[in-house]
Amino acid sequence: MLILGHLSDLLLLGATIGLAIYCRRLTLRLQAFNDVDQGLGGTIAALSLQVDELKESIAAATAETDDRAARLEAVNTASDDRIGRMEMLLASLEELEQGLGPSLEEPIAEPPAQVAVPSFRAARAPGFGGATR
């Protein structure tokens, strides 16, 4: 019986040493996970920085979009005002056309005489307008 007792003690000692080695390797692997430079901790830190940069860029894009939307709204308001003015001008032109309709349909008896407009060369000729060179 004494041999079985020693044998069980040796098996228990072997199992304990095996578990100690397993726990040590597990501890090293977990430390590698938490390593800021190379492991999962470094990856998480890098991703966290990227998320912060992405939040900043989203905020900047949102501000730019809001600014552009405000400018577009101002341009739309101005164009609506101009559309109203154009409609009023068209209505007044239609009234003017209705008032002048009969006189526009009459043929013109004699074409108007052409007025002589001095050209650039004639305007720069010496003696034109009393100026001498």
CSV table of C-alpha atoms in Angstrom, one decimal, residues 5-62:
chain,number,residue,atom,x,y,z
A,5,GLY,CA,0.5,6.0,-1.8
A,6,HIS,CA,3.9,7.1,-3.3
A,7,LEU,CA,2.5,6.5,-6.8
A,8,SER,CA,-0.5,8.7,-6.2
A,9,ASP,CA,1.8,11.4,-4.7
A,10,LEU,CA,3.9,11.3,-7.8
A,11,LEU,CA,0.9,11.5,-10.1
A,12,LEU,CA,-0.4,14.4,-8.0
A,13,LEU,CA,3.0,16.1,-8.2
A,14,GLY,CA,3.1,15.6,-12.0
A,15,ALA,CA,-0.4,17.0,-12.4
A,16,THR,CA,0.5,20.0,-10.3
A,17,ILE,CA,3.6,20.7,-12.3
A,18,GLY,CA,1.7,20.3,-15.5
A,19,LEU,CA,-1.0,22.7,-14.3
A,20,ALA,CA,1.7,25.2,-13.1
A,21,ILE,CA,3.3,25.1,-16.6
A,22,TYR,CA,-0.1,25.5,-18.2
A,23,CYS,CA,-1.0,28.5,-16.0
A,24,ARG,CA,2.4,30.1,-16.7
A,25,ARG,CA,1.9,29.9,-20.5
A,26,LEU,CA,-1.6,31.2,-20.1
A,27,THR,CA,-0.4,34.1,-18.1
A,28,LEU,CA,2.2,34.9,-20.8
A,29,ARG,CA,-0.4,34.8,-23.5
A,30,LEU,CA,-2.7,37.1,-21.5
A,31,GLN,CA,0.1,39.5,-21.0
A,32,ALA,CA,0.7,39.5,-24.7
A,33,PHE,CA,-2.9,40.4,-25.2
A,34,ASN,CA,-2.6,43.4,-22.9
A,35,ASP,CA,0.7,44.6,-24.4
A,36,VAL,CA,0.1,48.1,-25.6
A,37,ASP,CA,2.7,48.0,-28.4
A,38,GLN,CA,2.1,44.7,-30.1
A,39,GLY,CA,-0.8,42.8,-28.8
A,40,LEU,CA,-4.6,43.2,-28.7
A,41,GLY,CA,-4.2,46.2,-26.3
A,42,GLY,CA,-2.2,48.1,-29.0
A,43,THR,CA,-4.9,47.2,-31.6
A,44,ILE,CA,-7.6,48.4,-29.3
A,45,ALA,CA,-5.7,51.6,-28.6
A,46,ALA,CA,-5.2,52.3,-32.3
A,47,LEU,CA,-8.8,51.6,-33.1
A,48,SER,CA,-9.8,54.0,-30.2
A,49,LEU,CA,-7.7,56.7,-31.8
A,50,GLN,CA,-9.2,56.1,-35.2
A,51,VAL,CA,-12.7,56.2,-33.7
A,52,ASP,CA,-11.9,59.6,-32.1
A,53,GLU,CA,-10.5,60.9,-35.4
A,54,LEU,CA,-13.6,59.6,-37.2
A,55,LYS,CA,-15.9,61.4,-34.7
A,56,GLU,CA,-14.0,64.6,-35.4
A,57,SER,CA,-14.2,64.3,-39.1
A,58,ILE,CA,-18.0,63.5,-38.9
A,59,ALA,CA,-18.5,66.6,-36.7
A,60,ALA,CA,-16.5,68.7,-39.2
A,61,ALA,CA,-18.5,67.2,-42.1
A,62,THR,CA,-21.8,67.9,-40.3
